[in-house]
XYZ file of C-alpha atoms in Angstrom:
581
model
C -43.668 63.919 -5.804
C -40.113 64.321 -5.761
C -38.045 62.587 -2.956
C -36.458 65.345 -1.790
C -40.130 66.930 -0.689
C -41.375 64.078 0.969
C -42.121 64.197 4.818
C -39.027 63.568 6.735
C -40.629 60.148 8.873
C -41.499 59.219 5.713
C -38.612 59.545 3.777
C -36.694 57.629 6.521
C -39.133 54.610 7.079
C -38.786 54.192 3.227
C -35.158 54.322 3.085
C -34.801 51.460 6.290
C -37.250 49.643 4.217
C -35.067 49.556 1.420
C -32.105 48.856 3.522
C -33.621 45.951 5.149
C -34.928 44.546 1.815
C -31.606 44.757 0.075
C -30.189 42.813 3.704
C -32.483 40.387 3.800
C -32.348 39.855 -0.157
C -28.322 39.435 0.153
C -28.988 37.109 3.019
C -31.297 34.757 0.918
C -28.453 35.133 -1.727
C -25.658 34.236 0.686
C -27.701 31.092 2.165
C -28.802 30.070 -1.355
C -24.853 30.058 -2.465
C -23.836 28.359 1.100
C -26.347 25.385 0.636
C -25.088 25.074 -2.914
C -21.595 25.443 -1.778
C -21.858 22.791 0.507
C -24.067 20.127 -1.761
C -21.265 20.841 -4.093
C -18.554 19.887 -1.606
C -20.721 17.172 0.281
C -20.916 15.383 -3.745
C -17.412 15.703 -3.875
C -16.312 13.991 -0.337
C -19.531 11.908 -0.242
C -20.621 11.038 -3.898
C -23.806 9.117 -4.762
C -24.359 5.777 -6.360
C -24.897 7.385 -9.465
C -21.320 9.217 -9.392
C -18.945 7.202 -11.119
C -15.516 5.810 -9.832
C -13.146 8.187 -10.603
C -9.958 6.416 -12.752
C -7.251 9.076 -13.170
C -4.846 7.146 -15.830
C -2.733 10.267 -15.929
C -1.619 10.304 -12.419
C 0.499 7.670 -13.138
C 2.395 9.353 -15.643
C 5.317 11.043 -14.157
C 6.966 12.724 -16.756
C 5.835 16.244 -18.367
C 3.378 16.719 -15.149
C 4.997 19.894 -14.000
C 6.651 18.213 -10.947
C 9.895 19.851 -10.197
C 12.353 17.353 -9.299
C 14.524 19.622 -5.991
C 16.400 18.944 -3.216
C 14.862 22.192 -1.913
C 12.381 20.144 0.613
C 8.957 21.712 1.249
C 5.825 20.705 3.033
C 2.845 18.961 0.788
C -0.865 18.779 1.932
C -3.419 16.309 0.802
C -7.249 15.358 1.824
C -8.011 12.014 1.814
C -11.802 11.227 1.974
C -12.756 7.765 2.900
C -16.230 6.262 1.745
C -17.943 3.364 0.860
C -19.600 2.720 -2.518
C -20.120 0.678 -5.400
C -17.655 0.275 -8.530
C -16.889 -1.810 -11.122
C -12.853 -1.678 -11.750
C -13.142 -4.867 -14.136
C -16.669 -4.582 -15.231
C -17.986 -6.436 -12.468
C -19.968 -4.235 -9.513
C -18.843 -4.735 -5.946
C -19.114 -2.750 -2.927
C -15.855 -0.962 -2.601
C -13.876 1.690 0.118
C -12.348 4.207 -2.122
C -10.334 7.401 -0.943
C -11.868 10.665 -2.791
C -13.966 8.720 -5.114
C -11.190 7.502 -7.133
C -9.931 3.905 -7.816
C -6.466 3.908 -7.054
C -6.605 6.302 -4.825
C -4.469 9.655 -5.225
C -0.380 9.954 -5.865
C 1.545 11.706 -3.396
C 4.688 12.435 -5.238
C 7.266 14.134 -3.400
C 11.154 15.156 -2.922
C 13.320 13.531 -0.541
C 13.310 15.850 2.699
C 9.691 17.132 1.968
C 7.043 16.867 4.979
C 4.013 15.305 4.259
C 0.461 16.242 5.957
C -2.456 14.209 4.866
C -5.361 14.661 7.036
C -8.003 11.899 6.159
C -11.574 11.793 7.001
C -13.266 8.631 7.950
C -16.449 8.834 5.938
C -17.474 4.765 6.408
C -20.495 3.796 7.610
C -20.670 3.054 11.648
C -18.524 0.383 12.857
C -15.609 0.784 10.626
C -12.585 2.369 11.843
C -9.733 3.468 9.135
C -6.220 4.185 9.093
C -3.435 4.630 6.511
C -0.096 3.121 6.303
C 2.864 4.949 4.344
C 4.484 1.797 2.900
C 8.091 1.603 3.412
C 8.315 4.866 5.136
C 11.103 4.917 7.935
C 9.186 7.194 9.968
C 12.088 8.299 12.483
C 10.960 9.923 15.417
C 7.581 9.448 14.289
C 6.882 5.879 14.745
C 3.165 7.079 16.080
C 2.713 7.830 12.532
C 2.985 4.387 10.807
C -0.647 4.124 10.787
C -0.987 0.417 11.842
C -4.354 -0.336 13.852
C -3.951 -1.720 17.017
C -0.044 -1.463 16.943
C 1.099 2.282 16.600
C -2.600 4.107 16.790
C -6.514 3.092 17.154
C -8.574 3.426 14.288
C -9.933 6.647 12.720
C -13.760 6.127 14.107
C -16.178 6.787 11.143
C -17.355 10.237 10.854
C -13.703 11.629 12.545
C -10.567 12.676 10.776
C -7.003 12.768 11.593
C -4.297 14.300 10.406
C -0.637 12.256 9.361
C 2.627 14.404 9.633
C 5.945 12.919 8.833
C 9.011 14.011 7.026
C 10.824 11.602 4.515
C 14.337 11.396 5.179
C 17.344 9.277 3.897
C 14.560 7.709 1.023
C 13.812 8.159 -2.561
C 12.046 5.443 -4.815
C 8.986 3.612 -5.415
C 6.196 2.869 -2.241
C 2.856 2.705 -1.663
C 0.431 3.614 0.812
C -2.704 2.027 2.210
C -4.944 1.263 4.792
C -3.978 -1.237 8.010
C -7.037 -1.820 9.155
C -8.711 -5.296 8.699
C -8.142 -6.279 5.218
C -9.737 -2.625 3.986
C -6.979 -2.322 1.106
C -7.973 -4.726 -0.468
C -11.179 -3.274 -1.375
C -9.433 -0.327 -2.414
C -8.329 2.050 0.050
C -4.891 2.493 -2.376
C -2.376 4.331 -3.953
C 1.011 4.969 -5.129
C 4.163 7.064 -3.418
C 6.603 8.594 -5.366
C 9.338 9.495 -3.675
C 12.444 11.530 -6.065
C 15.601 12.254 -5.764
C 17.979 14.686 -8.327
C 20.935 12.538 -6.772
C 19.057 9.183 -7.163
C 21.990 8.222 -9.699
C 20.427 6.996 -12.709
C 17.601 9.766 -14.003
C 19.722 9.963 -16.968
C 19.012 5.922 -17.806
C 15.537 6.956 -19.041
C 13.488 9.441 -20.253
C 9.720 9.122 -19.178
C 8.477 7.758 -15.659
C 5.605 5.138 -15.574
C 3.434 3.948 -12.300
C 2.703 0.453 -12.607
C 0.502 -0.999 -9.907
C -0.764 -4.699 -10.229
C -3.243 -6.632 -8.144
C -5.544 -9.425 -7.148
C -8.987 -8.255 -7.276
C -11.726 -9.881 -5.608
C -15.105 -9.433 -6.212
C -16.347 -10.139 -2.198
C -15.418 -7.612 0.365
C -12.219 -8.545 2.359
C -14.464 -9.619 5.718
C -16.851 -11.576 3.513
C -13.611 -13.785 2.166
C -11.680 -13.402 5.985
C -15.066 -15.056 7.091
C -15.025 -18.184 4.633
C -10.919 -18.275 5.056
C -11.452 -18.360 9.091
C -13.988 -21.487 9.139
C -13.453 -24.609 11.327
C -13.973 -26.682 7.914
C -11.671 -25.266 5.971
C -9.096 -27.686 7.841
C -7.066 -27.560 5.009
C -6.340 -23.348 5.254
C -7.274 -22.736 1.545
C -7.338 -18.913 1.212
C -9.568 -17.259 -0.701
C -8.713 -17.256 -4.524
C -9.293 -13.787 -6.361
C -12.159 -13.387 -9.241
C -9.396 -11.310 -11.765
C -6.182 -9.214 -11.660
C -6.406 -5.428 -12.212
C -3.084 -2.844 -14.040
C -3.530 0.200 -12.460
C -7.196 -0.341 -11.146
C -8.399 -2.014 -15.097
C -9.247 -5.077 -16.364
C -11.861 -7.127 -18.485
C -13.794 -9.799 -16.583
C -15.652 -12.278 -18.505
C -19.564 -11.366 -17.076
C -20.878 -14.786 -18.313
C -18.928 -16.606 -15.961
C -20.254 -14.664 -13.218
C -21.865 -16.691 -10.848
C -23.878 -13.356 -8.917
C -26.274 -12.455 -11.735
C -28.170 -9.990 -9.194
C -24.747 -7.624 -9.635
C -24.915 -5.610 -12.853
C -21.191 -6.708 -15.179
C -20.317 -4.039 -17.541
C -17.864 -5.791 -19.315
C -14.430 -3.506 -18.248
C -11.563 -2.069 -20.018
C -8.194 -1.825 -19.958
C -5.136 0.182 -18.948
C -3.369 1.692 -21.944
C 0.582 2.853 -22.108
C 2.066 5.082 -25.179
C 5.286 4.399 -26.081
C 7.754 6.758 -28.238
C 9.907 5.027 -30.499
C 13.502 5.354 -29.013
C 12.704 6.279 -25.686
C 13.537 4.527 -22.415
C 10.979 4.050 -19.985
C 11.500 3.571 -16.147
C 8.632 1.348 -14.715
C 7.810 1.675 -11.234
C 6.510 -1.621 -10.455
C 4.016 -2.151 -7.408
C 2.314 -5.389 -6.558
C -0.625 -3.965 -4.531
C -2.730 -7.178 -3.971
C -3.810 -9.360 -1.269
C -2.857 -12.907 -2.133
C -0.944 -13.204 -5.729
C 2.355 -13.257 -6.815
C 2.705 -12.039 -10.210
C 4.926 -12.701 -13.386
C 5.248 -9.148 -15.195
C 6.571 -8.747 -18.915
C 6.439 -6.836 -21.786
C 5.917 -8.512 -24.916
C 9.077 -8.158 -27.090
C 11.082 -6.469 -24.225
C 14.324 -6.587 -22.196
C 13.360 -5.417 -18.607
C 16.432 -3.824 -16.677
C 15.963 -3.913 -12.796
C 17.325 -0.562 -11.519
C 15.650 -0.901 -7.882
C 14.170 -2.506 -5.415
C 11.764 -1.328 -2.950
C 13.354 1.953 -2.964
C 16.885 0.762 -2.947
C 18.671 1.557 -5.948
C 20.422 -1.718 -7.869
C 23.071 -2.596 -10.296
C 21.250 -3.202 -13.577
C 19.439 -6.998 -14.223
C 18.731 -7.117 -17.469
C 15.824 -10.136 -17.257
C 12.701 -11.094 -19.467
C 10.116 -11.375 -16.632
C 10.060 -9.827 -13.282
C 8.163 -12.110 -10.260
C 6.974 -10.015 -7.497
C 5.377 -10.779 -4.761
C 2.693 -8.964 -2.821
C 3.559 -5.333 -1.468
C 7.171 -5.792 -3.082
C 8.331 -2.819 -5.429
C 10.982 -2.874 -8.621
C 11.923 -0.057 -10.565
C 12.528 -1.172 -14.365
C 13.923 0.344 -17.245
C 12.553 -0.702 -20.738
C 13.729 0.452 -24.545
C 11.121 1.190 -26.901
C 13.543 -0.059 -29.178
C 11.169 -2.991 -31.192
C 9.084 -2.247 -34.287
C 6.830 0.290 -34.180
C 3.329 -1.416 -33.327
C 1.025 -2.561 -30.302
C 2.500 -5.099 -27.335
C 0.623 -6.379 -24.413
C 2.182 -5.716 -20.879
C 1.840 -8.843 -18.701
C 1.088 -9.667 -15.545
C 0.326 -13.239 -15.015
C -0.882 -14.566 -11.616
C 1.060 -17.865 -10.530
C -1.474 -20.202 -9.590
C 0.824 -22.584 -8.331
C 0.721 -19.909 -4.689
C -2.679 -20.178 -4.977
C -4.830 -22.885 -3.128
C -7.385 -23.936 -5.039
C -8.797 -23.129 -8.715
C -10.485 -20.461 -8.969
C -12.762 -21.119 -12.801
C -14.066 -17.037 -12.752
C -10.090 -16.535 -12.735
C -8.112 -15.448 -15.916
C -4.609 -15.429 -14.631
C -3.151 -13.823 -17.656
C -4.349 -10.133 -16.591
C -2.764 -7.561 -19.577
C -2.220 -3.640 -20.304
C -1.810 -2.117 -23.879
C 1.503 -0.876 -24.782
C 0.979 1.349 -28.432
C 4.092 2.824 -29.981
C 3.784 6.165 -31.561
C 2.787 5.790 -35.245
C 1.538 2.163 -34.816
C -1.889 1.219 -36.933
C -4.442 0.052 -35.406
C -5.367 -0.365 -31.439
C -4.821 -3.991 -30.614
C -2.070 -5.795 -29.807
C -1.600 -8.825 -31.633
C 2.002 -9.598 -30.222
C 2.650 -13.211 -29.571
C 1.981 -14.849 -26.221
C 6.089 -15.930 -25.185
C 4.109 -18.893 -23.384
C 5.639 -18.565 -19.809
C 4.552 -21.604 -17.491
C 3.928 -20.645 -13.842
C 7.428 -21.024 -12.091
C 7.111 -24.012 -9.445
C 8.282 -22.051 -6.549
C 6.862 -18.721 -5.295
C 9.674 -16.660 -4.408
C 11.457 -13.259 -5.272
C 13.827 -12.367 -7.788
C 16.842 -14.374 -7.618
C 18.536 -11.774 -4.408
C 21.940 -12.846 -5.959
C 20.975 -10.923 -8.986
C 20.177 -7.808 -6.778
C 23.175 -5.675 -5.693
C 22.440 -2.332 -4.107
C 23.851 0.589 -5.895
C 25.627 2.121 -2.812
C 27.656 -0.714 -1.591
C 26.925 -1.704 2.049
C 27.883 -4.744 3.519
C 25.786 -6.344 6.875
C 27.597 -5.791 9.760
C 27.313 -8.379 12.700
C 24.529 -8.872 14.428
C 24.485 -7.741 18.299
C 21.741 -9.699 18.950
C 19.868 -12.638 17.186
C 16.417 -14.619 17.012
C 14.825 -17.853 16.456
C 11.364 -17.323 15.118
C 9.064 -20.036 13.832
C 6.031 -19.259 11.695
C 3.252 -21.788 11.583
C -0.328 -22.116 11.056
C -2.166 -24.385 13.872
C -5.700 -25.312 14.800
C -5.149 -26.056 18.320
C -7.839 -23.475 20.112
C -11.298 -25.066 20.622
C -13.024 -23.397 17.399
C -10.473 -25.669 15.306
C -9.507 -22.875 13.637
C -6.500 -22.855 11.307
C -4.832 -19.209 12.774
C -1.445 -17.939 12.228
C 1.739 -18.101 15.246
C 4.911 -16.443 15.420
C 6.681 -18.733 18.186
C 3.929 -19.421 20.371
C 1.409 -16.150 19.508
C -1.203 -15.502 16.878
C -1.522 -11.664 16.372
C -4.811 -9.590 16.714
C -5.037 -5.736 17.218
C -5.737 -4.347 20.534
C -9.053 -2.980 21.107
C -9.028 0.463 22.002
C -5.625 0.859 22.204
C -2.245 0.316 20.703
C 0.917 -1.337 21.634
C 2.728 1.749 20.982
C -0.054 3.724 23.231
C 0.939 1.399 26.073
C 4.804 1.666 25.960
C 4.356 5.434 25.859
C 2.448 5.289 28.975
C 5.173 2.968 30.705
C 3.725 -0.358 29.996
C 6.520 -3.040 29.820
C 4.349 -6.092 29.546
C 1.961 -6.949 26.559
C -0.522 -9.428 26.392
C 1.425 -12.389 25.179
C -1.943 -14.145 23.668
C -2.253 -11.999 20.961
C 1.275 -10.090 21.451
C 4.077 -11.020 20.684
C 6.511 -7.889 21.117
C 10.118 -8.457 20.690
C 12.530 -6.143 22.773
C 16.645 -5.898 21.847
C 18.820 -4.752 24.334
C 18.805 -0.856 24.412
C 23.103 -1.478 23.220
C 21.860 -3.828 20.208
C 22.896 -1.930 17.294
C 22.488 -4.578 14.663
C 19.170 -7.031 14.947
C 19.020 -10.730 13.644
C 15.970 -12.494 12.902
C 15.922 -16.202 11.333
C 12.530 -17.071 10.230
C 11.802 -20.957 9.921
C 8.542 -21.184 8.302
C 6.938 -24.134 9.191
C 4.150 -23.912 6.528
C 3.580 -25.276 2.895
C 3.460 -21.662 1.372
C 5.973 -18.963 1.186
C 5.216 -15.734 2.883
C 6.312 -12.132 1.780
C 7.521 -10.542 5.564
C 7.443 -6.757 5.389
C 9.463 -5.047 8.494
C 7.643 -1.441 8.977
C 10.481 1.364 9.264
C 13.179 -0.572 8.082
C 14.768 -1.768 5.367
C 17.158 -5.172 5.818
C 19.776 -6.899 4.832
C 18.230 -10.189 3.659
C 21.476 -12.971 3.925
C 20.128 -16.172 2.764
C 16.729 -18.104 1.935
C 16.733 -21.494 1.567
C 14.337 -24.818 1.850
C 14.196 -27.384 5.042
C 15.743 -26.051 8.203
C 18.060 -23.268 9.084
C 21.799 -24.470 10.405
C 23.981 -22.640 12.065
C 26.679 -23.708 9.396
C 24.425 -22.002 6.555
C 26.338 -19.515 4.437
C 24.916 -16.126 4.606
C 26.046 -13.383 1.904
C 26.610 -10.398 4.364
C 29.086 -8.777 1.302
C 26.757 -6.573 -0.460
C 23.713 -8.554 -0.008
C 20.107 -6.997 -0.927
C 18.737 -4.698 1.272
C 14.893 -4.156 0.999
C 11.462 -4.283 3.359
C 9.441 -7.064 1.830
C 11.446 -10.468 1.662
C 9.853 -14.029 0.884
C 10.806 -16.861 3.364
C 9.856 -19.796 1.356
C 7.848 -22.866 1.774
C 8.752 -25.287 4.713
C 11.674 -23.081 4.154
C 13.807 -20.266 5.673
C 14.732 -16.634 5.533
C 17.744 -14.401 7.759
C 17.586 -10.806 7.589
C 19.838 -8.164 9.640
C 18.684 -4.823 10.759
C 19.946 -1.668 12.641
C 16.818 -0.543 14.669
C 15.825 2.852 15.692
C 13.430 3.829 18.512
C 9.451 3.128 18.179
C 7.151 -0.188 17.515
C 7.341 -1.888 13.917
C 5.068 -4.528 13.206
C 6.928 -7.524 11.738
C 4.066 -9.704 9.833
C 3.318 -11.905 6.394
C 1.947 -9.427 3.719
C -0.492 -12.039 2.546
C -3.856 -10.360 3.716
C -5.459 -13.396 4.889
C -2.340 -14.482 6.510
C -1.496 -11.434 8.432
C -5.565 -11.131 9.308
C -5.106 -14.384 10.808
C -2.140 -13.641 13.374
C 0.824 -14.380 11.424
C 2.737 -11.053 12.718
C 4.671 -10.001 15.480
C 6.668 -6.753 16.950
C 9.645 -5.409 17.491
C 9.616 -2.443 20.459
C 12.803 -0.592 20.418
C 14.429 1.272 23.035
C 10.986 1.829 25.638
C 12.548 4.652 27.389
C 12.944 6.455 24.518
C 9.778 5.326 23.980
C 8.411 6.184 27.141
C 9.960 10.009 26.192
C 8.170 10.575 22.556
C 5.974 13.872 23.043
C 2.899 12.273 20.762
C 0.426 14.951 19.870
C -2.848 14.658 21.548
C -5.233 14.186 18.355
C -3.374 10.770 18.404
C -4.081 10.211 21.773
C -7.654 10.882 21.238
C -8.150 8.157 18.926
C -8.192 5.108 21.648
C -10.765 5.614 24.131
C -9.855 7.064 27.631
């Protein structure tokens, strides 16, 4: 029977029927492609164990990766997803916190002038709170969004997300960005940040643009290590050693001399650099680590020193660089040698470190291939460099900034002694600036209270330093009272560092305030001193030894600028939200 003839209740019932079905079919189709849809995005934010760590060697090859270098600014967005799992960067398995499954985590490479938005979601098992500090970044009129726990926000609480919005002004060069929370970078919350410049002045020195980052790996979680660091019978302060090095998140660790045979060892590999015959290569150098200061080379090479954390510099041409921990150098080398394979160096001076460490192979190396070259290996000779004596930076008479600038006088100037003492009752060995060892605030922030009018900060654990609202140019001598040097990092600022030097400070020293180097990381050396000069702008920086285990154990301080102005920033309420009410 044809349709047409059949009754009309009929027809109709049939034709609702066949509605519905096709509904209820597309329905099923829609919530079939939503669940996959969203297994597919919950593998990629929260892989399994059997995902692998993501490496991403390409990402720190600058050149030829369709980056337009502008002075047009414009905003950027990233997604940062924070979880725990396992990985094996050397060969060796470890629990690790990585940032979208990868090991480093992603680059954010950006113009000068361009806003950055990186919202990141706290995907960490219960109890552990994240954050992420933008390394260098001046952060004006956005101190809130320095991303230091306890100082300028409370942690991001696991299974939350918040969102980072600054603009980068007055800065191009090399920095890094990481967590602040605990010791979590250290187990790999990490990555590089690239920041250009078309006026930088010296693009046309070289022709391709490397990443570079070097660390200390261990192969404990950071609060496992903290725990046998801060222990009443370690009365001699020996902090933890590290298992192996790692160039750009790879190494080889040798898996017989592991002393954990439940943990499967793979064996490793490592990071591998093409060179073209004739071309010049700028390095961007980034010690990323926890403890060690490194020795970096290239076999064969001149290394030119062009910058220094993200201040340009009259060209050092030098064999070997030493860099200490969160320090940056920008280096130019020829690929001017015969064609054939060179190892890149980076050797951990274990004269900084306390004890001897026998799963440690200091000498932690990269492959550098020219173009053309037979064969995979490098077989260039080892130059035999001994561990310098003293762990300190570059020479900072060597290091004269590009731009001319010379310190002006200080306003305003302090006497601050750094010191480890066991003098509480648990005979702990903890870290004081002046009379305070540092801990972070517990549902709140420093910065949280001086917006809301606070003027007075506990002075157990907080030592805030406030200049005169008039003092233009800040002084700080550090006298460090202890037997090893300590890499200071000044958040928001970059100083003018006038003189280092061992025993005590005089007032009769002679400072270089003509052209000295300007940077954010300085060493003051052992039972030794450092005096830097800053001009401060409004918000709290945390002043503090980059050492993890040294910071970790109070050796920091702040500086609180202007508090009315303070008092006046309009913070957006998702940072509010983070500390309890």
């Amino acid at each position: 029977m044809k349709e047409d003839s059949l009754p009309a209740s009929r027809f109709q019932r049939n034709k609702r029927c066949i509605i519905w079905s096709t509904v209820i079919s597309l329905c099923a189709l829609a919530l079939i492609l939503g669940l996959a849809i969203g297994l597919t995005r919950k593998s990629q934010s929260s892989p399994s164990e059997n995902d692998a760590l993501q490496n991403f060697p390409e990402q720190f090859i600058l050149s030829g990766n369709n980056f337009t270098i502008t002075s047009q600014p414009t905003t950027r967005y990233y997604e940062f997803n924070i979880t725990q799992r396992n990985g094996s960067p050397d060969g060796f398995e470890r629990t690790m916190l990585v940032v979208n499954n990868q090991f480093p985590g992603p680059l954010i490479e950006c113009n000068i002038g361009d806003r950055i938005v990186v919202k990141v979601n706290n995907q960490l098992p219960d109890g552990q709170g994240t954050s992420i500090h933008w390394h260098g970044m001046f952060q004006t009129n956005t101190t809130w969004m320095d991303g230091t726990v306890g100082v300028t926000q409370c942690p991001i609480p696991p299974g939350e997300s918040f969102t980072y919005n600054y603009t980068i002004t007055e800065q191009r060069g090399t920095y890094w960005w990481h967590s602040h929370a605990k010791g979590q970078y250290t187990d790999g919350i990490v990555g590089p940040l690239i920041v250009h410049d078309p006026n930088e002045g010296f693009m046309n020195d070289y022709d391709e643009d490397i990443v570079v980052m070097i660390s200390d790996w261990y192969h404990e979680l950071s609060p496992i290590s903290l725990a046998q660091y801060a222990n009443a019978d370690n009365t001699e302060g020996a902090e933890p050693v590290p298992e192996n090095g790692l160039i750009n998140g790879l190494n080889l660790f040798d898996c017989n001399g592991s002393t954990n045979s439940s943990i499967p060892c793979t064996g490793g590999t490592q990071a591998n650099f093409t060179f073209v015959p004739g071309k010049r290569y700028r390095i961007r150098l980034i010690n990323t680590g926890a403890f060690a200061e490194f020795d970096f080379s290239i076999d064969g090479h001149k290394l030119t020193v062009v910058e220094a954390d993200g201040v340009a510099m009259k060209p050092v041409a030098i064999d070997r660089v030493p860099i200490q921990v969160a320090q940056r150098y920008s280096l130019i080398v020829e690929a001017n040698q015969t064609v054939g394979n060179y190892w890149m160096r980076a050797i951990i001076n274990q004269n900084c470190l306390a004890y001897t460490n026998d799963a440690l192979n200091p000498v932690v190396l990269a492959a550098v291939h020219y173009e053309g070259a037979n064969g995979t290996i490098p077989n260039s000779p080892d130059p035999g460099y001994s561990d310098p004596v003293d762990c300190v930076d570059l020479d900072p008479s060597d290091l004269k900034p590009v731009d001319g600038m010379d310190a002006p006088p200080y306003d305003v100037s302090y006497y601050i002694e750094a010191s480890f003492q066991a003098i509480r009752e648990d005979r702990i060995r903890y870290g004081y600036m002046n009379t305070t060892s540092w801990s972070p605030l517990q549902n709140t922030s420093t910065l949280q209270q001086a917006n809301a009018g606070v003027t007075t900060f506990d002075t157990n654990t907080q030592f805030v330093l406030t200049p005169p609202d008039n003092a233009t140019v800040v002084q700080l001598i550090i006298q460090n009272f202890d037997d090893g040097s300590h890499p200071f990092h000044l958040h928001g600022h970059t100083f003018w560092l006038l003189g280092t030097g061992a025993g005590y400070y005089a007032s009769n020293t002679n400072l270089n305030t003509t052209n000295p180097v300007r940077r954010d990381t300085g060493t003051v050396p052992a039972f030794g001193y450092a005096i830097i000069r800053f001009i401060p702008h409004p918000g709290m920086w945390l002043f503090h030894c980059h050492l993890v285990w040294h910071h970790l154990m109070g050796l920091a301080m702040q500086i609180q600028y202007q508090p009315s102005v303070i008092r006046s920033f309009d913070v957006p309420q998702d940072w509010k939200n983070l500390c309890p009410s």
